[in-house]
Each structure stands twice: as structure tokens, then as C-alpha cells.
Amino acid sequence: MNTFTAATDAVAGSVGWSALVGCLPLLTFFVMLLAFKASAYVAGLTSLAVALLVAVFGFGMPAHLAALTATQGAVYGLFPIVWIVVMALWFYQVTVLSGRFEDLRTIFDTIGGGDLRIQAMLIAFCFGGLLEALAGFGAPVAITATMILALGLKPLKTATLVLIANTAPVAFGAIAIPITTAGTLTDLDPAHIGAVVGHQAPFFAFVVPFFLLMIVDGARGLKQAWPAALVVGGSFAVAQWWCATHFSYELTDVVASLVGLAAIVVLMRFWRPKGAEEVRADLGVTRPENAAVLTPARVWMAVLPYVLVVVVFGIAKLWTAGVSIPKALASTDVKIPWPGLHGHLVNAQGDPISGTVYTFQWLSSPGTLLLFTGLVVAVVYAVFNHHGTFRLNIGDALAEIGRCFWKMRFSALTIMSVLALAYVMNFSGQTLAIGTFVAGLGGAFAFFSPVLGWVGTAVTGSDTSANALFANLQKTAALGSGLDPYLMTAANTSGGVVGKMISPQSLAIASSAVGMQGKESQIFRSVLPWSLGMLLALCCLVFLQSNVLAWMLPAA
């Protein structure tokens, strides 16, 4: 057979049976993690094997096409995903090697009034939100986890903290690429999709800082530091709503993160939480000794890497004056029709699908932008060493890239196996069968709509990929059920927000950053209840927005 067309009723001519069989790879992955406590890469490879068997014997996909589909997914996992994550870790390591990270730690200590709970909130939520806005694809989890671990929190608590913090910003991550993708695939106005998401994600933005306090310090943290959570969560949520609705959905997380950080700076000038030293004593952590000797020059050099990140990504993603930098960078992308696969996967009309074209973003990738920024930082740190106080050798900085790749070797295998799994499930029709079955619920679909985005992101680790899988399906199901297609498409995006924390990609990144390689199942069990709880809340919200709360949605 030279061509293959995915069908939603491939198993026994039934969408229901096809969806059930199509769930087997996902069930395998979660059973391997929970029941057998397997490493994420073992679970990923096992699930990939099951997906290939289901594709061939359940959905009738030719074996060689299924295998080629897996290779395309694996290569996509390697580049750009692994490339981005490794570069994010290396970027952070440059600051560590130079000794400047201790100054950055002192700055957060100063802003947070020496309170570890507030420091962790600022780094994981505000700073992590800024990184998500600019880079996404695992970079926020990788960078903030290593920073918070250095504060003295335990690895499991750190991993849980950063994964839960990386929720509300995800929908608008990487300059809101998930929403732009949804708009492109559905022919719906992405700005209006973003506005609707801006009436969903802020609810999570408001409550997540309270969750972070509970994770770090339990009930005592909530009792003693709740004003900080209220100010950070409230200001972030309001800014996110306003920017998505009235300003620019692409810049939503940038604005919200900076507003949240500014709000806590103002608050800490008039208020200090109780129990800060008690928390430090419980964790056995002391405050940085150099807190009193920071000079303006050292402060500037400590924050320089992240200022440059904002500048470089801002120019690369948004600069259109004169020469459009985003278009110029995109023009360097290399389109590669996947050998042996492109032209052999066709839709119902017999036309080749476009997903079999691999895009090699050698220059426009966030990973490459991080590499460029890191090299600039390394040169600056090498030249301006503050009279020998801070030393960074360019050779050591470059050698650290190799060490970061070695550190990420098992995480890379996990990411590649999971993306291969996602591609096999998508191109064989397994994902489509699952989505079609859920979409057949009629008016009740409004309640279950976020589940599609949750599943898609949980599998692929990307809200963008979840929208690529299900956005058009959401629109079609909405029109067939008399629902608002913008609401359902936005629900898919928001569903992915609460699914990212349990994705194997995120688990692998978090485990590597905190030194828990091979223990991803522990992190998974820690974050799963939070993910399910927020998913249930989102399902209820979307269902109410489809009827009794329709008044709260922005006008088209």
C-alpha cells in the first residue's frame, strides 16, 4: 500500500472501539509510570511500541509508514525541543560558572524580604512566566527549577513547585504561539481566541500563587504570607485579562509577569511576612552572606542575562519596524519533506497532508536564540570580571554545552520517544478517534472540551501541539453542537495549560533540573492531583461560560 488515510472508525467500523483502542498507548504510559514506577524514557519507549502495534494492527497503517512517522517525531523531539531545553540549562549554567548567580539569588532574597516562600513564588511564577512568554518549550521549568533548588528546597518539592507554577502562562507561551496556531488551523481570529483564553487562564493565575505557598510551607505559609499571593496572583490575573482582551495577546505573559513582579516589589516596601527565619531554620538554609555588599554594577551584571533574553526574544519575535526580524528569521527555516513519508499520508480527498514536512529552524529556534544570548553573556562576563572577583573562561562556557547534553541524555531519550509516540498516534488516526468520540457528546461537549487539550498536551508536552491536534476538531464539534467555536477552541488551549505539568516532557525536564533522573514517577504522583483538580474546575467554568455565564465572554 503506497498511501494511507487515517480513519476515525478503523477498529470494527466503530468510533467508540477505535477511541478505546487508541487510548492503549496513553494507558500504557501512565501504568508504566504509576504501577511499575518506570523511568519516563522506559515508559515512553514502551508506549511507543504499543502505539506502533495499534497503528499497524488496529488502524491498518502500513508498518513502514508507521515507523517513518515515529522517526519524524523523534527528530522533532531532538530538534527543536531537546535543543531548546539544553540551551536553557546551559544559559543558566553560564551564570553559575561566572559566580553571578549568587548575586541574582541575593536580589530575589532582597525583594522577597528574605522569605523563601516569596522568593520561590517570584522565581517560579513571575520569572517563570516571563521565560514562558519568551521561550516556552520547557525552558521555564529547567531554569527556575535549578534556581529554586539552589535556594535550599528539596528536589521533589522544587519540581512540584515549578511544574504547577508553569500553568497559567502556558496558553500565551512563546509569544502566544499556541493561540496563533489554533487561529491558523481553524481560520478563526487568533486575537479573539486569545481574548477568550484571557477570560479563563486568569482564574488559574489568581489561585496558583496560593498553591505555591501551600507546597513550600503548608498551612503556615498560607496564614503568614497570603497577602503576597493575593497581590502577585491578583495583579498577574488582571494584567493577563487586560492584555489578552484589549492590548496584544502575543505580549500577554510578558506584561502580566512584569506587572506581578512590580506589584510584589511595591508590597514588600510596606509589609513583611512573619516566620521567614523559622522557614529557613526548618530547611537548614542561611541567607546569602554577600547580601549587604551588592553594588549597582553587580546588580546590573546579575540581571543582565535575563534582560538580554527579553531584548533578544523581543526583537526576534516582535521587531517589524523597517525590516521584519521574525520574517527574516523564518525565511532561514529549511523545509524537509520527510523521506518515504511525505506524499504517502493523504486526507479523505486524496491530498497529501502537510504535517509530513519537517521544518529545521536552525536560526529561528528559541534554542538558537538562547545560544546567541548565552554567548554574548559569556563574553561580557569574561571581559567585565569585577577585578577578578568573577571569572569566566570562554572555553569553559563552551565546554559546558557538552556537559549539559550529557546531563540531559535520558531526558532527551524521553522527549524523543514521546514525540515519536505523539506523531504515530496523530498520523495513524488514534488521536483523531479519541477526539471524535469525545466530540460526539453533543451539548455536554462543552464540559468535556478542555479534556482534549489536557490529553493533547499531556501526551506531547506542548499546548501548541495540542492545538495542532484538536483545534479544528473543537471548531467542527462546536458548530455541530450549536456551541461557540471560539469558546471551544479557547477551551482546548486552556485545557492544555493544566495538562502540561503531567506531560512526560515536562517531567523529564523537571527531573533532570533537580537531579531526580529515573524518579519521574514520584514527580508525576505529586502533580497529578493538582492537574486533575484544575482540569475539573476548568471543565465547570467552560460549561458555565457556554450558557449561564456567556455574558462574561468578550464580544466577537
Coordinates of N, CA, C and O in Angstrom, one line a residue, residues 226-388:
W226 N -0.1 35.1 52.9 CA -1.2 35.1 51.9 C -1.3 36.5 51.2 O -1.7 36.6 50.0
P227 N -1.0 37.6 51.9 CA -1.0 38.9 51.1 C -0.1 38.9 49.9 O -0.5 39.5 48.9
A228 N 1.0 38.3 50.0 CA 1.9 38.3 48.8 C 1.3 37.5 47.7 O 1.3 37.9 46.5
A229 N 0.7 36.3 48.0 CA 0.0 35.5 47.0 C -1.2 36.3 46.4 O -1.4 36.3 45.1
L230 N -1.9 37.0 47.2 CA -3.0 37.8 46.7 C -2.6 38.9 45.7 O -3.2 39.1 44.7
V231 N -1.5 39.6 46.1 CA -1.0 40.7 45.3 C -0.4 40.2 43.9 O -0.7 40.7 42.9
V232 N 0.4 39.1 44.1 CA 1.0 38.6 42.8 C 0.0 38.0 41.9 O -0.1 38.2 40.7
G233 N -0.8 37.1 42.5 CA -1.9 36.4 41.7 C -2.9 37.4 41.1 O -3.3 37.3 40.0
G234 N -3.3 38.3 42.0 CA -4.3 39.3 41.5 C -3.8 40.2 40.4 O -4.5 40.4 39.4
S235 N -2.6 40.7 40.6 CA -2.1 41.6 39.6 C -1.8 40.9 38.3 O -2.0 41.4 37.2
F236 N -1.2 39.7 38.4 CA -0.9 38.9 37.2 C -2.2 38.6 36.5 O -2.3 38.7 35.2
A237 N -3.3 38.2 37.2 CA -4.5 37.8 36.6 C -5.2 39.0 35.9 O -5.6 38.9 34.7
V238 N -5.2 40.2 36.5 CA -5.8 41.3 35.9 C -5.0 41.8 34.7 O -5.6 42.1 33.7
A239 N -3.7 41.8 34.8 CA -2.9 42.2 33.6 C -3.1 41.2 32.5 O -3.1 41.6 31.3
Q240 N -3.2 39.9 32.8 CA -3.4 38.9 31.8 C -4.7 39.1 31.1 O -4.8 39.0 29.8
W241 N -5.7 39.3 31.9 CA -7.1 39.6 31.3 C -7.0 40.8 30.4 O -7.5 40.8 29.3
W242 N -6.5 41.9 30.9 CA -6.5 43.2 30.2 C -5.7 43.1 28.9 O -6.2 43.5 27.8
C243 N -4.5 42.5 29.0 CA -3.6 42.5 27.8 C -4.2 41.6 26.7 O -4.2 41.9 25.5
A244 N -4.7 40.4 27.1 CA -5.3 39.5 26.1 C -6.6 40.1 25.5 O -6.9 39.8 24.3
T245 N -7.3 40.9 26.2 CA -8.6 41.4 25.8 C -8.5 42.7 25.0 O -9.1 42.9 24.0
H246 N -7.6 43.6 25.5 CA -7.6 44.9 25.0 C -6.3 45.4 24.4 O -6.2 46.5 23.8
F247 N -5.2 44.6 24.5 CA -3.9 45.1 24.0 C -3.3 44.2 23.0 O -3.5 44.4 21.8
S248 N -2.6 43.2 23.4 CA -1.9 42.3 22.5 C -1.8 40.9 23.1 O -1.2 40.7 24.1
Y249 N -2.5 39.9 22.5 CA -2.4 38.6 23.1 C -1.0 38.0 23.0 O -0.7 37.2 23.9
E250 N -0.2 38.4 22.0 CA 1.2 37.9 22.0 C 2.0 38.3 23.2 O 2.9 37.6 23.6
L251 N 1.7 39.5 23.7 CA 2.6 40.0 24.8 C 1.9 39.8 26.2 O 2.4 40.4 27.2
T252 N 0.9 39.0 26.2 CA 0.1 38.9 27.5 C 1.0 38.5 28.6 O 1.0 39.1 29.7
D253 N 1.8 37.4 28.5 CA 2.6 36.9 29.6 C 3.7 37.8 30.0 O 4.1 37.9 31.1
V254 N 4.3 38.5 29.0 CA 5.3 39.5 29.3 C 4.8 40.6 30.2 O 5.4 40.9 31.2
V255 N 3.7 41.1 29.8 CA 3.1 42.2 30.6 C 2.7 41.7 32.0 O 3.0 42.3 33.0
A256 N 2.0 40.6 32.0 CA 1.5 40.0 33.3 C 2.6 39.7 34.2 O 2.5 40.0 35.5
S257 N 3.7 39.1 33.7 CA 4.8 38.8 34.6 C 5.5 40.0 35.2 O 5.8 40.0 36.4
L258 N 5.7 41.0 34.4 CA 6.4 42.2 34.8 C 5.5 43.0 35.8 O 5.9 43.5 36.8
V259 N 4.2 43.0 35.6 CA 3.2 43.6 36.5 C 3.2 42.9 37.8 O 3.2 43.5 38.9
G260 N 3.2 41.6 37.8 CA 3.2 40.8 39.0 C 4.5 41.0 39.8 O 4.4 41.2 41.1
L261 N 5.6 41.1 39.2 CA 6.9 41.4 39.8 C 6.9 42.8 40.4 O 7.3 43.0 41.6
A262 N 6.4 43.7 39.7 CA 6.4 45.1 40.2 C 5.5 45.2 41.4 O 5.8 46.0 42.3
A263 N 4.3 44.5 41.3 CA 3.4 44.6 42.4 C 4.0 44.1 43.7 O 3.8 44.7 44.8
I264 N 4.7 43.0 43.7 CA 5.3 42.5 44.9 C 6.4 43.3 45.4 O 6.6 43.5 46.6
V265 N 7.1 44.0 44.5 CA 8.2 44.9 45.0 C 7.5 46.1 45.8 O 8.1 46.5 46.8
V266 N 6.4 46.6 45.3 CA 5.7 47.7 46.0 C 5.2 47.2 47.3 O 5.4 47.8 48.4
L267 N 4.6 46.0 47.3 CA 4.0 45.4 48.6 C 5.1 45.3 49.6 O 4.9 45.6 50.8
M268 N 6.3 44.8 49.2 CA 7.3 44.5 50.2 C 8.0 45.7 50.8 O 8.7 45.6 51.8
R269 N 7.6 46.9 50.3 CA 8.1 48.1 50.9 C 7.3 48.5 52.1 O 7.7 49.3 52.9
F270 N 6.1 47.9 52.2 CA 5.2 48.3 53.3 C 4.8 47.1 54.2 O 4.1 47.3 55.2
W271 N 5.2 45.9 53.8 CA 4.7 44.7 54.5 C 5.8 43.7 54.5 O 6.5 43.5 53.5
R272 N 5.9 42.9 55.6 CA 6.8 41.8 55.7 C 6.1 40.6 56.3 O 5.4 40.8 57.3
P273 N 6.2 39.4 55.7 CA 5.5 38.3 56.3 C 6.3 37.8 57.6 O 7.5 38.0 57.8
K274 N 5.5 37.2 58.5 CA 6.1 36.6 59.7 C 6.6 35.2 59.3 O 6.2 34.5 58.4
G275 N 7.6 34.7 60.2 CA 8.0 33.3 60.1 C 9.1 33.0 59.0 O 9.4 31.9 58.8
A276 N 9.7 34.1 58.4 CA 10.7 33.9 57.4 C 11.9 33.1 57.9 O 12.4 32.1 57.3
E277 N 12.4 33.5 59.1 CA 13.6 32.8 59.6 C 13.2 31.4 60.1 O 14.0 30.5 60.1
E278 N 12.0 31.2 60.6 CA 11.5 29.9 61.0 C 11.5 28.9 59.8 O 11.9 27.8 60.0
V279 N 11.1 29.4 58.7 CA 11.1 28.5 57.5 C 12.5 28.2 57.1 O 12.8 27.0 56.8
R280 N 13.4 29.2 57.1 CA 14.8 28.9 56.8 C 15.4 27.9 57.8 O 16.2 27.0 57.4
A281 N 15.1 28.1 59.0 CA 15.6 27.1 60.0 C 15.1 25.7 59.8 O 15.9 24.7 59.9
D282 N 13.9 25.6 59.4 CA 13.3 24.3 59.2 C 14.0 23.6 58.0 O 14.2 22.4 58.0
L283 N 14.4 24.4 57.0 CA 15.1 23.8 55.8 C 16.6 23.8 56.0 O 17.3 23.3 55.1
G284 N 17.1 24.4 57.0 CA 18.6 24.5 57.2 C 19.3 25.4 56.2 O 20.4 25.1 55.8
V285 N 18.6 26.5 55.8 CA 19.1 27.4 54.8 C 19.5 28.7 55.5 O 18.7 29.2 56.3
T286 N 20.6 29.3 55.1 CA 21.0 30.6 55.6 C 20.9 31.6 54.5 O 21.0 31.2 53.3
R287 N 20.8 32.8 54.8 CA 20.7 33.9 53.8 C 22.1 34.1 53.2 O 23.1 33.9 53.9
P288 N 22.1 34.5 52.0 CA 23.4 34.8 51.3 C 24.2 35.8 52.1 O 23.7 36.9 52.5
E289 N 25.5 35.5 52.3 CA 26.4 36.4 53.1 C 26.7 37.7 52.4 O 27.0 38.7 53.1
N290 N 26.6 37.7 51.1 CA 27.0 38.9 50.4 C 25.9 39.9 50.1 O 26.0 40.8 49.3
A291 N 24.8 39.7 50.8 CA 23.6 40.5 50.6 C 23.8 42.0 50.8 O 23.2 42.8 50.1
A292 N 24.7 42.3 51.7 CA 25.0 43.7 52.1 C 26.0 44.4 51.2 O 26.2 45.6 51.3
V293 N 26.7 43.6 50.3 CA 27.8 44.2 49.6 C 27.4 44.4 48.1 O 28.3 44.7 47.3
L294 N 26.2 44.1 47.7 CA 25.8 44.3 46.3 C 25.9 45.8 45.9 O 25.4 46.6 46.6
T295 N 26.6 46.0 44.8 CA 26.6 47.4 44.3 C 25.7 47.4 43.1 O 25.3 46.4 42.5
P296 N 25.4 48.6 42.6 CA 24.5 48.7 41.4 C 25.1 48.0 40.2 O 24.4 47.4 39.4
A297 N 26.5 48.1 40.1 CA 27.1 47.4 39.0 C 26.9 45.9 39.1 O 26.6 45.2 38.1
R298 N 27.0 45.3 40.3 CA 26.9 43.9 40.4 C 25.4 43.5 40.2 O 25.1 42.4 39.7
V299 N 24.5 44.3 40.7 CA 23.1 44.0 40.4 C 22.8 44.0 38.9 O 22.1 43.1 38.4
W300 N 23.3 45.0 38.2 CA 23.1 45.0 36.8 C 23.7 43.8 36.1 O 23.1 43.2 35.2
M301 N 24.9 43.4 36.5 CA 25.5 42.3 35.8 C 24.8 41.0 36.2 O 24.8 40.0 35.3
A302 N 24.2 40.9 37.3 CA 23.4 39.7 37.7 C 22.1 39.5 36.9 O 21.8 38.4 36.5
V303 N 21.5 40.7 36.6 CA 20.2 40.6 35.9 C 20.4 40.7 34.4 O 19.5 40.5 33.6
L304 N 21.7 41.0 33.9 CA 22.0 41.2 32.5 C 21.5 40.1 31.7 O 20.9 40.3 30.6
P305 N 21.8 38.8 32.0 CA 21.4 37.7 31.1 C 19.9 37.7 30.8 O 19.5 37.4 29.7
Y306 N 19.1 38.0 31.8 CA 17.7 37.9 31.6 C 17.1 39.2 30.9 O 16.1 39.1 30.2
V307 N 17.8 40.3 31.1 CA 17.5 41.5 30.3 C 17.8 41.2 28.8 O 17.0 41.6 28.0
L308 N 18.9 40.6 28.6 CA 19.3 40.3 27.2 C 18.3 39.3 26.6 O 18.0 39.4 25.4
V309 N 17.8 38.3 27.4 CA 16.8 37.4 26.9 C 15.6 38.1 26.4 O 15.1 37.8 25.3
V310 N 15.1 39.0 27.3 CA 13.9 39.8 26.9 C 14.2 40.6 25.6 O 13.3 40.6 24.7
V311 N 15.3 41.2 25.5 CA 15.7 42.1 24.4 C 15.8 41.2 23.1 O 15.2 41.5 22.1
V312 N 16.6 40.1 23.2 CA 16.8 39.3 22.0 C 15.5 38.6 21.5 O 15.2 38.7 20.3
F313 N 14.7 38.1 22.5 CA 13.5 37.4 22.0 C 12.5 38.4 21.6 O 11.7 38.2 20.7
G314 N 12.5 39.6 22.3 CA 11.5 40.6 21.8 C 11.8 41.1 20.4 O 10.9 41.2 19.6
I315 N 13.1 41.3 20.1 CA 13.4 41.7 18.7 C 13.1 40.5 17.7 O 12.6 40.8 16.7
A316 N 13.5 39.3 18.1 CA 13.3 38.2 17.2 C 11.9 37.9 16.9 O 11.5 37.4 15.8
K317 N 11.0 38.1 17.9 CA 9.6 37.8 17.8 C 8.7 38.9 17.4 O 7.6 38.7 16.8
L318 N 9.1 40.2 17.7 CA 8.2 41.3 17.5 C 8.7 42.4 16.6 O 7.9 43.2 16.2
W319 N 10.0 42.5 16.3 CA 10.5 43.7 15.6 C 10.0 43.6 14.1 O 10.4 42.8 13.4
T320 N 9.2 44.6 13.8 CA 8.7 44.7 12.4 C 9.0 46.1 11.8 O 8.6 46.4 10.7
A321 N 9.7 47.0 12.5 CA 10.0 48.4 12.0 C 11.1 48.3 11.0 O 12.2 47.8 11.2
G322 N 10.8 48.7 9.8 CA 11.7 48.6 8.7 C 11.8 47.2 8.1 O 11.1 46.8 7.2
V323 N 12.7 46.4 8.7 CA 12.9 45.0 8.3 C 12.2 44.2 9.4 O 12.4 44.4 10.6
S324 N 11.3 43.3 8.9 CA 10.6 42.4 9.9 C 11.6 41.3 10.3 O 11.9 40.4 9.5
I325 N 12.1 41.4 11.5 CA 13.1 40.3 12.0 C 12.4 39.0 12.1 O 13.1 38.0 11.7
P326 N 11.2 38.8 12.6 CA 10.6 37.5 12.6 C 10.5 36.9 11.2 O 10.8 35.7 11.1
K327 N 10.1 37.6 10.2 CA 10.0 37.1 8.9 C 11.4 36.7 8.3 O 11.6 35.7 7.6
A328 N 12.4 37.6 8.7 CA 13.8 37.3 8.2 C 14.3 36.0 8.8 O 14.9 35.2 8.1
L329 N 14.0 35.8 10.1 CA 14.5 34.6 10.7 C 13.7 33.4 10.2 O 14.3 32.3 9.9
A330 N 12.4 33.5 10.0 CA 11.6 32.4 9.5 C 12.0 32.1 8.1 O 11.9 30.9 7.7
S331 N 12.5 33.0 7.3 CA 12.9 32.7 5.9 C 14.1 31.8 5.9 O 14.4 31.2 4.8
T332 N 14.8 31.6 7.0 CA 16.0 30.7 7.0 C 15.6 29.3 7.3 O 16.5 28.4 7.3
D333 N 14.4 29.1 7.7 CA 13.9 27.7 8.0 C 14.0 26.9 6.8 O 13.7 27.3 5.7
V334 N 14.4 25.6 7.0 CA 14.6 24.7 6.0 C 13.4 23.7 6.0 O 13.3 23.0 7.0
K335 N 12.6 23.6 5.0 CA 11.5 22.7 4.9 C 12.0 21.4 4.3 O 12.5 21.4 3.2
I336 N 11.8 20.3 5.0 CA 12.3 19.0 4.5 C 11.1 18.0 4.5 O 10.6 17.5 5.5
P337 N 10.6 17.7 3.3 CA 9.6 16.7 3.1 C 10.2 15.3 3.7 O 11.2 14.9 3.2
W338 N 9.5 14.7 4.7 CA 10.1 13.6 5.3 C 10.3 12.4 4.3 O 9.3 12.0 3.7
P339 N 11.5 12.0 4.1 CA 11.8 10.9 3.1 C 10.9 9.6 3.3 O 10.9 9.1 4.5
G340 N 10.3 9.2 2.3 CA 9.5 8.0 2.4 C 8.1 8.1 3.0 O 7.3 7.2 2.9
L341 N 7.9 9.3 3.6 CA 6.6 9.5 4.2 C 5.7 10.6 3.5 O 4.5 10.5 3.4
H342 N 6.4 11.7 3.2 CA 5.7 12.8 2.5 C 5.0 12.3 1.2 O 5.7 11.7 0.4
G343 N 3.8 12.6 1.1 CA 3.0 12.3 -0.1 C 2.4 10.9 0.0 O 1.5 10.6 -0.8
H344 N 2.7 10.2 1.1 CA 2.1 8.8 1.2 C 1.0 8.8 2.3 O 0.3 7.9 2.4
L345 N 0.9 9.9 3.1 CA -0.2 10.1 4.0 C -1.1 11.1 3.4 O -0.7 12.3 3.2
V346 N -2.3 10.7 3.1 CA -3.3 11.6 2.4 C -4.5 11.7 3.2 O -4.9 10.9 4.1
N347 N -5.3 12.8 3.0 CA -6.6 13.0 3.6 C -7.7 12.3 2.9 O -7.4 11.6 1.9
A348 N -8.9 12.5 3.3 CA -10.0 11.8 2.7 C -10.2 12.1 1.2 O -10.8 11.4 0.4
Q349 N -9.7 13.3 0.8 CA -9.9 13.8 -0.6 C -8.7 13.3 -1.4 O -8.6 13.5 -2.6
G350 N -7.7 12.6 -0.8 CA -6.6 12.1 -1.5 C -5.4 13.0 -1.6 O -4.5 12.8 -2.3
D351 N -5.5 14.2 -0.9 CA -4.4 15.2 -1.0 C -3.4 14.9 0.1 O -3.8 14.6 1.3
P352 N -2.1 15.0 -0.2 CA -1.1 14.8 0.9 C -1.3 15.8 2.0 O -1.6 16.9 1.8
I353 N -1.1 15.3 3.3 CA -1.2 16.1 4.4 C 0.1 16.9 4.6 O 1.1 16.5 4.1
S354 N 0.0 18.1 5.2 CA 1.2 18.9 5.3 C 2.1 18.6 6.5 O 3.2 19.0 6.6
G355 N 1.6 17.8 7.4 CA 2.3 17.5 8.6 C 3.6 16.7 8.4 O 4.4 16.6 9.3
T356 N 3.7 16.1 7.2 CA 4.9 15.3 7.0 C 6.1 16.1 6.5 O 7.1 15.5 6.0
V357 N 6.0 17.4 6.5 CA 7.1 18.3 6.2 C 7.8 18.7 7.5 O 7.1 19.4 8.3
Y358 N 9.0 18.4 7.7 CA 9.8 18.7 8.9 C 10.4 20.1 8.6 O 11.1 20.3 7.6
T359 N 10.3 21.0 9.6 CA 10.9 22.3 9.5 C 12.1 22.4 10.4 O 12.0 22.3 11.6
F360 N 13.3 22.6 9.8 CA 14.5 22.7 10.5 C 14.8 24.2 10.8 O 15.2 24.9 10.0
Q361 N 14.5 24.6 12.0 CA 14.6 26.0 12.4 C 16.0 26.3 13.0 O 16.1 26.6 14.2
W362 N 17.0 26.2 12.2 CA 18.3 26.3 12.7 C 18.7 27.7 13.2 O 19.5 27.8 14.1
L363 N 18.0 28.7 12.8 CA 18.3 30.1 13.2 C 17.2 30.7 14.0 O 17.4 31.4 15.0
S364 N 15.9 30.4 13.7 CA 14.8 31.0 14.3 C 14.4 30.3 15.6 O 13.5 30.7 16.4
S365 N 14.9 29.1 15.9 CA 14.6 28.3 17.1 C 14.9 29.1 18.4 O 15.9 29.7 18.5
P366 N 14.0 29.0 19.4 CA 14.3 29.6 20.7 C 15.7 29.1 21.2 O 16.4 29.8 21.9
G367 N 16.0 27.9 20.9 CA 17.3 27.3 21.4 C 18.5 28.0 20.8 O 19.4 28.4 21.5
T368 N 18.4 28.4 19.6 CA 19.5 29.1 18.9 C 19.6 30.5 19.4 O 20.7 31.1 19.6
L369 N 18.4 31.1 19.7 CA 18.4 32.5 20.3 C 19.0 32.4 21.7 O 19.7 33.4 22.1
L370 N 18.7 31.4 22.4 CA 19.3 31.2 23.8 C 20.9 31.0 23.6 O 21.6 31.6 24.5
L371 N 21.3 30.3 22.6 CA 22.7 30.1 22.4 C 23.4 31.4 22.1 O 24.4 31.8 22.7
F372 N 22.8 32.2 21.2 CA 23.4 33.5 20.9 C 23.4 34.4 22.1 O 24.4 35.0 22.4
T373 N 22.3 34.5 22.9 CA 22.3 35.3 24.1 C 23.3 34.8 25.1 O 24.0 35.7 25.7
G374 N 23.4 33.5 25.3 CA 24.4 33.0 26.2 C 25.8 33.3 25.8 O 26.7 33.6 26.7
L375 N 26.1 33.3 24.5 CA 27.5 33.6 24.1 C 27.8 35.1 24.4 O 28.9 35.4 24.8
V376 N 26.8 36.0 24.1 CA 27.0 37.4 24.5 C 27.3 37.6 26.0 O 28.2 38.3 26.4
V377 N 26.5 36.9 26.8 CA 26.6 37.0 28.2 C 28.0 36.4 28.6 O 28.7 37.1 29.5
A378 N 28.4 35.3 28.0 CA 29.7 34.8 28.4 C 30.9 35.7 28.1 O 31.8 35.9 28.8
V379 N 30.8 36.4 26.9 CA 31.8 37.3 26.5 C 31.8 38.5 27.5 O 32.9 39.0 28.0
V380 N 30.7 39.0 27.8 CA 30.6 40.2 28.7 C 31.1 39.8 30.1 O 31.9 40.6 30.7
Y381 N 30.8 38.6 30.6 CA 31.2 38.2 31.9 C 32.8 37.9 31.9 O 33.4 38.2 32.9
A382 N 33.3 37.5 30.8 CA 34.7 37.2 30.7 C 35.5 38.6 30.7 O 36.6 38.6 31.2
V383 N 34.9 39.6 30.0 CA 35.6 40.9 29.9 C 35.5 41.7 31.2 O 36.5 42.2 31.7
F384 N 34.3 41.8 31.7 CA 34.0 42.6 32.9 C 33.9 41.6 34.1 O 32.8 41.2 34.5
N385 N 35.1 41.3 34.7 CA 35.1 40.3 35.7 C 35.2 40.9 37.1 O 35.6 40.2 38.1
H386 N 35.0 42.2 37.2 CA 34.9 42.9 38.5 C 36.2 42.7 39.3 O 36.3 42.2 40.4
H387 N 37.4 43.1 38.7 CA 38.7 43.0 39.3 C 39.0 41.6 39.7 O 39.6 41.3 40.8
G388 N 38.6 40.6 39.0 CA 38.9 39.2 39.3 C 38.0 38.5 40.2 O 38.1 37.3 40.5

